[in-house]
Coordinates of N, CA and C in Angstrom, one line a residue:
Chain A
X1 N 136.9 242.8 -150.7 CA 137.1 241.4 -150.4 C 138.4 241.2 -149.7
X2 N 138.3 240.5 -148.4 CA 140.0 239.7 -148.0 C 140.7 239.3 -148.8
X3 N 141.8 239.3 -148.7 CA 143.1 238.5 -149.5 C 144.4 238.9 -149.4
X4 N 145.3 238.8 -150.1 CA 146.8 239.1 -150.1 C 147.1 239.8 -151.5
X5 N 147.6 240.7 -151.4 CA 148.0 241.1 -152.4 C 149.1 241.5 -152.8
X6 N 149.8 241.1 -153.7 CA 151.2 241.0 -154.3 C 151.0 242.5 -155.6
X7 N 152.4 243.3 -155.3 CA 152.3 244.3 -156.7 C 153.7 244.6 -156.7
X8 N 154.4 244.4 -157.9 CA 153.8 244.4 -159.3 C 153.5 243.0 -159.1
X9 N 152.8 242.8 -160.1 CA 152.5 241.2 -161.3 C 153.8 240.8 -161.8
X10 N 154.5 241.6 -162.5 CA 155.6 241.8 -163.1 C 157.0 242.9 -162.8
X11 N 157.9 242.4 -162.5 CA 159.2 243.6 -162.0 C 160.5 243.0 -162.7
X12 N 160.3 244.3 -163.7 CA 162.2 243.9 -164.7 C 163.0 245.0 -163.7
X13 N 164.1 244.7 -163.6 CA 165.3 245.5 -162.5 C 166.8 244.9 -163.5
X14 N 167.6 246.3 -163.0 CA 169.1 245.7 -163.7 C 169.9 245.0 -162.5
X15 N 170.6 244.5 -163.4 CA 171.3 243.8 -162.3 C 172.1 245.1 -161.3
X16 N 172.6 244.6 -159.7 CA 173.4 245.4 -159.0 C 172.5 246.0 -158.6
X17 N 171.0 246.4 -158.7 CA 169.6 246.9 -158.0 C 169.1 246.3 -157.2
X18 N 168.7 246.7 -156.1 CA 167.8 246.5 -154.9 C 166.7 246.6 -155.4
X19 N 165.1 245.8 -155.2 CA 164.2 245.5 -155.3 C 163.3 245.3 -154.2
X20 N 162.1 246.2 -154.2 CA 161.5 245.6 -153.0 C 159.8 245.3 -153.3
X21 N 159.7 244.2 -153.0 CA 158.7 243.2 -153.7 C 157.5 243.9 -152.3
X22 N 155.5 243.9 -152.7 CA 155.0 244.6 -152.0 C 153.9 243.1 -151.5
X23 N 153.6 243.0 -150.4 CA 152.8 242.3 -149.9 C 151.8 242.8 -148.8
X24 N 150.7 242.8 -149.2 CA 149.6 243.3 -148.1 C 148.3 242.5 -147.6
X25 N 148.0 242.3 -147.0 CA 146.9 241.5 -146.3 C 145.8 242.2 -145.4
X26 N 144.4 241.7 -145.9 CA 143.6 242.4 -144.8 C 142.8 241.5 -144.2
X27 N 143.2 240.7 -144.0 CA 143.1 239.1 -143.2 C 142.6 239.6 -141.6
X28 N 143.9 240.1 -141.3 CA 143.9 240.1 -139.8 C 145.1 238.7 -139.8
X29 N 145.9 238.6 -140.3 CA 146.3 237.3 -139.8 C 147.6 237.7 -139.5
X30 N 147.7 237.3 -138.6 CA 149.6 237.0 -137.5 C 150.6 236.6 -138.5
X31 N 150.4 235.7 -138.8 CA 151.6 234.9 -139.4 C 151.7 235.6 -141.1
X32 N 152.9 235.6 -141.2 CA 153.1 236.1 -142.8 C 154.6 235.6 -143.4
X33 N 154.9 234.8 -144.9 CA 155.4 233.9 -145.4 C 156.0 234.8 -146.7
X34 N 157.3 234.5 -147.4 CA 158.0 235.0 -148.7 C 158.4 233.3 -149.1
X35 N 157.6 232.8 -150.6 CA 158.2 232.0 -150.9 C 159.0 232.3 -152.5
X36 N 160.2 231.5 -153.0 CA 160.8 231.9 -154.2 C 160.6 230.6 -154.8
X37 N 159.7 230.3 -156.3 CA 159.6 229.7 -157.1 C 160.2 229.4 -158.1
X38 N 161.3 228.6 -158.8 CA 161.7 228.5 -159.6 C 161.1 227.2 -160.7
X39 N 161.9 227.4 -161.7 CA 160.5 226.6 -162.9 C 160.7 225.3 -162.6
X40 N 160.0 224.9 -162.9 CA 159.9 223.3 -162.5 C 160.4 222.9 -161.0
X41 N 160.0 223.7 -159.7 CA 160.6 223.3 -158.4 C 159.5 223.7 -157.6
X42 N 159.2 223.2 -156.4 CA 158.6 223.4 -155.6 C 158.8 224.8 -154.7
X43 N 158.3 225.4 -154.1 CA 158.1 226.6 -153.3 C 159.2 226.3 -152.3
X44 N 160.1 227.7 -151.9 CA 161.1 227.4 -151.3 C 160.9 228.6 -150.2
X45 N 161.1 228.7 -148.9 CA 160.5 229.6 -147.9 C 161.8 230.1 -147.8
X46 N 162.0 231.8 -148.0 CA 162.6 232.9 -147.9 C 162.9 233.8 -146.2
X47 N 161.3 233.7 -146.1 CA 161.4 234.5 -144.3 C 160.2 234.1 -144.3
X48 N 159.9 234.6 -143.0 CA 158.6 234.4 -142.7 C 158.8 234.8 -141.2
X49 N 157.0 235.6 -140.7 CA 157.5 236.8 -140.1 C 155.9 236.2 -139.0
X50 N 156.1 235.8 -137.7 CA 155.4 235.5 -136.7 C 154.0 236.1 -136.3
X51 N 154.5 237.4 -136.4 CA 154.1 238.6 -135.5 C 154.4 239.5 -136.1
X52 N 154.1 240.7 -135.8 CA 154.1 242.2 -136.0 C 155.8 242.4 -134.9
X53 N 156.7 242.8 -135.9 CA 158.1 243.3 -135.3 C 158.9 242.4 -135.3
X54 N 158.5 240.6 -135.8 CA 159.1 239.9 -135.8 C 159.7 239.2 -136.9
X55 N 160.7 238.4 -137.5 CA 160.8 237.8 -138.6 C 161.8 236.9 -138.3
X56 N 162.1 235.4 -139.1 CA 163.0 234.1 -138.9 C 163.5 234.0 -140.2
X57 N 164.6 234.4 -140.4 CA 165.1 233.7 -142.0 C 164.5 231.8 -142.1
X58 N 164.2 231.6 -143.3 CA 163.5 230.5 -143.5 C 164.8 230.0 -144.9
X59 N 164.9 229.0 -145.8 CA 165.8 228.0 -146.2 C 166.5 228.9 -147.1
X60 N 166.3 229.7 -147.8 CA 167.4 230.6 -148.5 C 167.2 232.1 -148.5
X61 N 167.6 232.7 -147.1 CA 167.6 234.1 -146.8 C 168.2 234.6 -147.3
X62 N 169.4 234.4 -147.4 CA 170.7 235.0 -148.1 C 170.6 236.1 -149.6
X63 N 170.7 236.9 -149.7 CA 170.4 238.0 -150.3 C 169.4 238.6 -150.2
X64 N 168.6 238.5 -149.4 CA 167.1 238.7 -148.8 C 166.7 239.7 -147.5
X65 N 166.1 240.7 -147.5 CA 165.9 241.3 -146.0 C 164.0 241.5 -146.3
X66 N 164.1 241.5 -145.2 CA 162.3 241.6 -145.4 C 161.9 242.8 -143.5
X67 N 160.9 243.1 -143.4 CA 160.6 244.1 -142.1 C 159.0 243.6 -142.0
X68 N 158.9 243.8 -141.0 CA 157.2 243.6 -140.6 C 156.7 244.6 -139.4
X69 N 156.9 245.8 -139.9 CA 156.8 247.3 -139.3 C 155.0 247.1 -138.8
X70 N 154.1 246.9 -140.1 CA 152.6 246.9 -139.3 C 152.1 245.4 -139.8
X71 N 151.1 244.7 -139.0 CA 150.5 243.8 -139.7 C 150.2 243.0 -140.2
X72 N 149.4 244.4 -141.2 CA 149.0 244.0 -142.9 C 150.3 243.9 -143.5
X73 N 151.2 244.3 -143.3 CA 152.5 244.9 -144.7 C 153.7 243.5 -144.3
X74 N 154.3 242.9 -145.1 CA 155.5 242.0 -145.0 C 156.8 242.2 -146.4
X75 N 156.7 243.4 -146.7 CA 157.7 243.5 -148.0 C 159.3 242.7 -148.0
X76 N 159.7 242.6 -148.9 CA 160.6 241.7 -149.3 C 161.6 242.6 -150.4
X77 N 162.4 242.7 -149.5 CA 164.1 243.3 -150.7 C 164.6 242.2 -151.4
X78 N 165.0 242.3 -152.7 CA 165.9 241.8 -152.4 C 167.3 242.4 -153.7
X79 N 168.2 242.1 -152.8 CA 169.3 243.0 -152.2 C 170.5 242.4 -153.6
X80 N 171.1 243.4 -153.9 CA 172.6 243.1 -155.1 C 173.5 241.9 -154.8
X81 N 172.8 241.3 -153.4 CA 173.5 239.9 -153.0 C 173.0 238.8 -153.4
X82 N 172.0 239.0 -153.8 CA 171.6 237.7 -154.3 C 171.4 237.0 -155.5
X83 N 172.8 236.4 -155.6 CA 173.4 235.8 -157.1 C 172.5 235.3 -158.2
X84 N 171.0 235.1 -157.8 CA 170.2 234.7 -159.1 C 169.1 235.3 -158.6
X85 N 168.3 236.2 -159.1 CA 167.3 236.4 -158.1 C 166.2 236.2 -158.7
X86 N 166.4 236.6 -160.4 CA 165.3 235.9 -161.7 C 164.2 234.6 -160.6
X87 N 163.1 234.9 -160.8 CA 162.3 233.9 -160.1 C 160.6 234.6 -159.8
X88 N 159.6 233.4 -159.6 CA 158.2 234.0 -159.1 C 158.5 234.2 -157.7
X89 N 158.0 235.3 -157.4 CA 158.1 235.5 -155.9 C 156.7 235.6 -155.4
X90 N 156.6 234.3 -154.0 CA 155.3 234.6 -153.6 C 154.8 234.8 -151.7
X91 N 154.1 235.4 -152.0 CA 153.6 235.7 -150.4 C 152.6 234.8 -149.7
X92 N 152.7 234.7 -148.4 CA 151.2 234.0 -148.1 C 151.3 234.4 -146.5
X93 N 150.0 234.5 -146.2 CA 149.5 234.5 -144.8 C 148.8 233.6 -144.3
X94 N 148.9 233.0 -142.8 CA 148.0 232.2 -142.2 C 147.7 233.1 -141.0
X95 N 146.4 232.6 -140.0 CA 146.2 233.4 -139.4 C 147.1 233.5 -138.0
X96 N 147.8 232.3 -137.9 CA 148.7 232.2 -136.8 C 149.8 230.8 -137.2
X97 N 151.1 231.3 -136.7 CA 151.7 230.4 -137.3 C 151.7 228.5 -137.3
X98 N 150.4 228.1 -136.3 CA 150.2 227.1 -136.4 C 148.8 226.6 -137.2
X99 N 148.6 227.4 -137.8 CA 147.0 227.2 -138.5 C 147.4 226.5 -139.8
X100 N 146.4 225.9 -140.2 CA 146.3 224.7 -140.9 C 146.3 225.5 -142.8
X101 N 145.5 226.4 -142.4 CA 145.7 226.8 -143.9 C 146.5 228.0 -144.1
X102 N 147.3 228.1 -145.3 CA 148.0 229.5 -145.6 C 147.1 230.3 -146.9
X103 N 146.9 231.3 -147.2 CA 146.4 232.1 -148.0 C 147.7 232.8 -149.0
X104 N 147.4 232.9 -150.3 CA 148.6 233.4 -150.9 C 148.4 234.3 -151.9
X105 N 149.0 235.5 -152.3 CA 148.8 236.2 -153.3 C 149.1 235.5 -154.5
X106 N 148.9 235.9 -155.6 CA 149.1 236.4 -156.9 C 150.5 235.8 -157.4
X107 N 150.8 236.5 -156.4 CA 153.0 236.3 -157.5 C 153.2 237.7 -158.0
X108 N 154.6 237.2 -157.9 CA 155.5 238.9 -158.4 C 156.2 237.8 -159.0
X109 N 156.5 238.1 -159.9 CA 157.6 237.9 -161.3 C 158.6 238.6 -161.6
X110 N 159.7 238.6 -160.9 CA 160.8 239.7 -161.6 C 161.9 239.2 -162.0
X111 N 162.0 239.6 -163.1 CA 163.2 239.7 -164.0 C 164.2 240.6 -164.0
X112 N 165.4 240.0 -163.9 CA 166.6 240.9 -163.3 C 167.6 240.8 -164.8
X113 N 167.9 241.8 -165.5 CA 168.5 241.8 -166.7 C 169.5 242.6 -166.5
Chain B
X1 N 163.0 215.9 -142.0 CA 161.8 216.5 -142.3 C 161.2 214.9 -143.3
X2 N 159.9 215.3 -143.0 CA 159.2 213.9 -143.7 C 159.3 214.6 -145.4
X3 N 159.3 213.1 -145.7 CA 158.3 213.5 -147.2 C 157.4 213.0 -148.3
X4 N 157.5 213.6 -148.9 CA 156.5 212.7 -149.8 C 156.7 212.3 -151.1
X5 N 156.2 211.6 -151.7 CA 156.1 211.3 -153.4 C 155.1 211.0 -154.1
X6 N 154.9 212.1 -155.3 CA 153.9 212.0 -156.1 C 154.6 211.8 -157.5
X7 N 153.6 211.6 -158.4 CA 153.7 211.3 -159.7 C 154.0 212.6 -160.4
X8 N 155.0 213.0 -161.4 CA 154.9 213.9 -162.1 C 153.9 214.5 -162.7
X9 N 153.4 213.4 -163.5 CA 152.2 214.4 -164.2 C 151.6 212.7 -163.9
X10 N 149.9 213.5 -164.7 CA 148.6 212.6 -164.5 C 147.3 213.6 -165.4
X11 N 146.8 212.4 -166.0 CA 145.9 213.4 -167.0 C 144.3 212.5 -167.0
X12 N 143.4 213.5 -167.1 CA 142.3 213.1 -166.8 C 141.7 213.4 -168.1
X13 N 140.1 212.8 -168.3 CA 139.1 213.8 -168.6 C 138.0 214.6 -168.1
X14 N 137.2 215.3 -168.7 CA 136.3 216.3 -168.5 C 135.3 215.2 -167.9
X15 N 134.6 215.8 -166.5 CA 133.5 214.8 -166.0 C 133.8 213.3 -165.0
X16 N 135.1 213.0 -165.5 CA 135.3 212.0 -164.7 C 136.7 212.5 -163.5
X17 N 136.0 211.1 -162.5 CA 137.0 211.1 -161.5 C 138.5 211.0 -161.9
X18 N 139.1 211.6 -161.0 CA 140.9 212.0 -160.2 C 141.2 211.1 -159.7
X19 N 141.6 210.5 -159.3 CA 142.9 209.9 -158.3 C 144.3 210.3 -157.9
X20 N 144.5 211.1 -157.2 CA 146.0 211.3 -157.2 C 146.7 210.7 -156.1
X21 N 147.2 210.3 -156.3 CA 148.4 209.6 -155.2 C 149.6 210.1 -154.5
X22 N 149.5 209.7 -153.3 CA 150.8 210.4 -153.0 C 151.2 209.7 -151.2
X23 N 152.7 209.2 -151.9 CA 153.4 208.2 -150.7 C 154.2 209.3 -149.8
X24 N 154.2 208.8 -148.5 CA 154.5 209.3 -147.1 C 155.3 208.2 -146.3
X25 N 155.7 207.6 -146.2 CA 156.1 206.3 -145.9 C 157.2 206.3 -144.9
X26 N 157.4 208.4 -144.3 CA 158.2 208.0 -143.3 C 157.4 209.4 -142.0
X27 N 155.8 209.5 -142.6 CA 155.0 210.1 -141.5 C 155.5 209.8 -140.1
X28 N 155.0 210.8 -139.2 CA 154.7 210.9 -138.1 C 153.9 211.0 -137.5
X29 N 153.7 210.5 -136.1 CA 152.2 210.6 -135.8 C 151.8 211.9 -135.5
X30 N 152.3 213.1 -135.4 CA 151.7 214.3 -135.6 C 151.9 214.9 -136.8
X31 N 152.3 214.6 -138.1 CA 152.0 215.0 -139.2 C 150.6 215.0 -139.8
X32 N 150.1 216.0 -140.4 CA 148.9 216.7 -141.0 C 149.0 216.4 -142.7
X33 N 148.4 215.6 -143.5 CA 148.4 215.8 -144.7 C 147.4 216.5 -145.3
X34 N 148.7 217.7 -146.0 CA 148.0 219.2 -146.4 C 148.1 218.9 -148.0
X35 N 146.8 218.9 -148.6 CA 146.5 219.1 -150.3 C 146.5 221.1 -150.2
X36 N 148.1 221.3 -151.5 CA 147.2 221.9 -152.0 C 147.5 222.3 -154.1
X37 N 146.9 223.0 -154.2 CA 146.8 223.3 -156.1 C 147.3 224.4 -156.6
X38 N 148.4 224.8 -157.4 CA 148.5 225.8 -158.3 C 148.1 226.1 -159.5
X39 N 147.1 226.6 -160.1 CA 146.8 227.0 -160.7 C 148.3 228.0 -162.2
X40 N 148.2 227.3 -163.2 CA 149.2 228.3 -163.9 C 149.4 229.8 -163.9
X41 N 150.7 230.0 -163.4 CA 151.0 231.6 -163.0 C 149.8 232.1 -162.2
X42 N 149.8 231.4 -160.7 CA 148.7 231.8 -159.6 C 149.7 231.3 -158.6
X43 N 149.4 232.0 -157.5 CA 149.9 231.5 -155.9 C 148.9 230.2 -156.1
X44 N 149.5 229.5 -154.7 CA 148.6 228.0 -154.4 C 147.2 228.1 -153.9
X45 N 146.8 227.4 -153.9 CA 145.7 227.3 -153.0 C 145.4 226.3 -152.1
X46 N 144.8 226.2 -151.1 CA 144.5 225.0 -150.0 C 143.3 224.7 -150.9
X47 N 143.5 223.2 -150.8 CA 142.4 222.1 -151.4 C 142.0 221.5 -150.1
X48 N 142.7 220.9 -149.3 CA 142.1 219.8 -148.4 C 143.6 219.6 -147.5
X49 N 142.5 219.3 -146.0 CA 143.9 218.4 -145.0 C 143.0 217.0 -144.3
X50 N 143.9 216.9 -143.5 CA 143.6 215.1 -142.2 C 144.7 214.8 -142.1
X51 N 144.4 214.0 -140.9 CA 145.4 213.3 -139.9 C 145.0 212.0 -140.4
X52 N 143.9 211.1 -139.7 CA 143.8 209.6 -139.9 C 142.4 209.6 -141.0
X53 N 141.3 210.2 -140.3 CA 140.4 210.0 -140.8 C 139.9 210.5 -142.6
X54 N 139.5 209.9 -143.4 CA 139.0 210.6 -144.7 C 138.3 211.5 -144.0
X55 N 138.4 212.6 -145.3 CA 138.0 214.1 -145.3 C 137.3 214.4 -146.7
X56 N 136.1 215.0 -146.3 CA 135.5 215.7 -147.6 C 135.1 217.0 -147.3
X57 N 135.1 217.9 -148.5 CA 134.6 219.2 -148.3 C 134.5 219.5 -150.2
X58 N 133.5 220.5 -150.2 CA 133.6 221.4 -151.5 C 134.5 221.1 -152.8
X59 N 135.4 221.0 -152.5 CA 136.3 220.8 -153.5 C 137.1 219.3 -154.2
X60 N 137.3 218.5 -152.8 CA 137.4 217.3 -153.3 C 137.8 216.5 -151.6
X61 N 138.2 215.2 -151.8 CA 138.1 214.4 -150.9 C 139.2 213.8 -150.9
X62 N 139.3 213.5 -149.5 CA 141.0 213.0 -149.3 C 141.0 211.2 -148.7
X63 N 141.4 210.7 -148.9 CA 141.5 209.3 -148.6 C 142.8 209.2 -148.1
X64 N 142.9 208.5 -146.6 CA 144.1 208.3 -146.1 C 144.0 206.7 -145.4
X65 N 145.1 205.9 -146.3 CA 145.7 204.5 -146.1 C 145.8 204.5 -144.2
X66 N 145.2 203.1 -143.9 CA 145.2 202.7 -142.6 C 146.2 202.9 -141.9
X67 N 147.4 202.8 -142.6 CA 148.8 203.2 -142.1 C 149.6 204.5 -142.3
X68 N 148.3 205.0 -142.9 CA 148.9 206.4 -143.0 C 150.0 207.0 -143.9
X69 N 150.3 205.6 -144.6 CA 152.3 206.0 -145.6 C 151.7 206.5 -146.8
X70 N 150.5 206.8 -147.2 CA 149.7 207.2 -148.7 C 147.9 207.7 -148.1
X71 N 148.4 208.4 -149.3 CA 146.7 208.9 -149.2 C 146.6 209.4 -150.5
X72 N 145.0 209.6 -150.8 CA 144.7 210.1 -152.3 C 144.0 211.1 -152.3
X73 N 144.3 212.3 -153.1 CA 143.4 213.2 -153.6 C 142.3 212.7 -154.4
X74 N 140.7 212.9 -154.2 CA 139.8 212.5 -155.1 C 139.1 213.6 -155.6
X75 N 139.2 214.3 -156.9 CA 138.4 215.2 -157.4 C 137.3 214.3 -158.0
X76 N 136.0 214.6 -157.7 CA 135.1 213.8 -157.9 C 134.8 213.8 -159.4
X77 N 135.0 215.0 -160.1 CA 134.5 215.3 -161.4 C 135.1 216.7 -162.2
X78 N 136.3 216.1 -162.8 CA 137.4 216.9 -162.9 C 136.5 218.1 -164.4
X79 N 137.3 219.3 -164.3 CA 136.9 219.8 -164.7 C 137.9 220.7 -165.6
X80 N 138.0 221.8 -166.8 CA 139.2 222.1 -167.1 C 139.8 223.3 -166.3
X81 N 139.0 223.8 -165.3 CA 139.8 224.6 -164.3 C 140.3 223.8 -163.3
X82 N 140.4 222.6 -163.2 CA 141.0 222.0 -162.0 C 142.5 221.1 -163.2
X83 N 143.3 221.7 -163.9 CA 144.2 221.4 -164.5 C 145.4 222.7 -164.0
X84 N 145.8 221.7 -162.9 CA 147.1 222.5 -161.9 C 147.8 221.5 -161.5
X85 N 148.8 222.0 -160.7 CA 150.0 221.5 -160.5 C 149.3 221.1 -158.1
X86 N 149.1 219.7 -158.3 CA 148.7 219.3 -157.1 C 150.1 219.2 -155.9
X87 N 149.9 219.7 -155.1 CA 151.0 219.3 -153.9 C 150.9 218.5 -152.6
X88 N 151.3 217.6 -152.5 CA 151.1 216.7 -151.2 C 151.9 217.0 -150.2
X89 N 151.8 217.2 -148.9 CA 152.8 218.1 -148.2 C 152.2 217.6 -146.7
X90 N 153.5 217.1 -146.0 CA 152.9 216.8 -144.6 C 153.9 218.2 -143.7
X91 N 152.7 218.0 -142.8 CA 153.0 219.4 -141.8 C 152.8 218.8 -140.0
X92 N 154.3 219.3 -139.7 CA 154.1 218.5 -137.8 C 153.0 219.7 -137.2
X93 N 152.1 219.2 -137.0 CA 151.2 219.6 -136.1 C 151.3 219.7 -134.7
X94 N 152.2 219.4 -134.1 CA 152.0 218.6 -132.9 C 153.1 219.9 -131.8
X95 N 152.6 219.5 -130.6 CA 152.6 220.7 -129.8 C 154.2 221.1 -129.8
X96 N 155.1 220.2 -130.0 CA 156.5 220.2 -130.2 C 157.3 221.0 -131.5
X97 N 156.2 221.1 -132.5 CA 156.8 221.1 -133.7 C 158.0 222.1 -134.0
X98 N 157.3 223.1 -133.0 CA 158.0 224.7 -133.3 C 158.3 224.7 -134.6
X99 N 159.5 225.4 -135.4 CA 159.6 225.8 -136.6 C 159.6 224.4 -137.7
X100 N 159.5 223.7 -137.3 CA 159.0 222.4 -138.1 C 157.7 222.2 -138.8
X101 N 157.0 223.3 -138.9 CA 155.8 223.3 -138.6 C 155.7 224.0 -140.1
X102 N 156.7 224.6 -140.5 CA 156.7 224.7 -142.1 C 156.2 224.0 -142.8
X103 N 155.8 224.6 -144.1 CA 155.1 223.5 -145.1 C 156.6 223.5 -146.0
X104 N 156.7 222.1 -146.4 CA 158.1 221.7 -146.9 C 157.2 221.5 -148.9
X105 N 157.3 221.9 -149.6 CA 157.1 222.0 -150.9 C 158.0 220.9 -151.6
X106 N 157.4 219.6 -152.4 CA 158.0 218.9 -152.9 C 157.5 219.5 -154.6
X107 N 157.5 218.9 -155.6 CA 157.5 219.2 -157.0 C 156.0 218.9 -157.5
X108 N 155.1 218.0 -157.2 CA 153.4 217.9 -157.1 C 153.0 216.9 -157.8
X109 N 152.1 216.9 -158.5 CA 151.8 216.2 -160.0 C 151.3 217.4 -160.2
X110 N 151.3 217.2 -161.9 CA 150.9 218.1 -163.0 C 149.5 217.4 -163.4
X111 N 148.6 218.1 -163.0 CA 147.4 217.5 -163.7 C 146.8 218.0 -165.0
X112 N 146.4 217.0 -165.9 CA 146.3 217.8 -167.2 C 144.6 217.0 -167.4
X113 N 143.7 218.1 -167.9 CA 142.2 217.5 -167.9 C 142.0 217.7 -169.4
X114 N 141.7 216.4 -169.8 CA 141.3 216.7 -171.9 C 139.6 217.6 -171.5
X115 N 139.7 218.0 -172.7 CA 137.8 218.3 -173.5 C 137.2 216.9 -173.6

């Protein structure tokens, strides 16, 4: 079946660790999205990546790097800079960055202790 | 960036109609109002969009105010898998929008469906 797929489900990391959160799509779709969830708040856009080779920091990049080497693939670091990083982390694709609907994985959940 | 306002929470029962509401009241005329639902510990889902016209499909129906500053989510016959966190979210469509064109995430209503 198509979809997006987010792995782990779950990621405990120590603090001062680099993390790289996995997102894959067999959509076919251009456009690809990192959103960070916190409890009780609305979805907040991290990057988000055009095209294949391309990417835009979106409202809180800052401790964040992400690559869009093929595709399917839009992984998401995130880096010893980023002062809270505890949070649901979510992906989504649409098929071009002006299309009306986005598609979203699952969630990664990591916990940084 | 436009926005919107919904109600925090709203609770229904099993079998009967939704209403959900949600004010816009500083739209544009190329804004798109995009419904969509999260499900607990799930990414979102697209429920429903429109510009002027009401919209229905599969899942539920959207009613949009003559003036466009409100529109309503209508689940016709709520169910207990339809107890998620609804999002009302306007998006610039419009040939100008360039990176505006993000979906801006406000806080939703919480819909809660009894037995």
């Amino acid at each position: 079946d198509g979809g997006i797929t987010q792995s782990p489900k779950y990621l405990f990391r120590k603090e001062g660790q680099n993390v790289t959160l996995s997102c894959e799509q067999n959509l076919n779709h251009d456009a690809m999205y990192w959103y960070r969830q916190d409890p009780g708040q609305g979805l907040r856009l991290i990057y988000y990546s055009q095209i294949v080779n391309d990417f835009q920091k979106g409202d809180i990049a800052e401790g964040y790097s992400v690559s869009r080497e093929k595709k399917e693939s839009f992984p998401l670091t995130v880096t010893s800079a980023q002062k809270n990083p505890t949070a649901f982390y979510l992906c989504a694709s649409s098929i071009g960055p002006a299309s009306i609907e986005a598609f979203f994985g699952q969630g990664t959940r990591l916990t940084v202790v | 960036d436009a926005k919107t306002t919904q109600p925090n929470s709203m609770e229904s029962n099993e079998e009967e109609p939704v209403h959900l509401p949600c004010n816009h009241s500083t739209i544009s005329g190329t804004d798109y109002i995009h419904w969509y639902r999260q499900l607990p510990s799930q990414g979102p889902e697209y429920v429903i969009h429109g510009l002027t016209s009401n919209v229905n499909n599969r899942m539920a129906s959207l009613a949009i105010a003559e003036d466009r500053k409100s529109s309503t989510l209508i689940l016709h016959r709520a169910t207990l898998r339809d107890a998620a966190v609804y999002y009302c979210i306007l998006r610039d469509q419009g040939p100008n929008a360039g990176n505006n064109r993000k979906l801006i995430w406000g806080l939703g209503t919480s819909l809660a469906v009894n037995p």
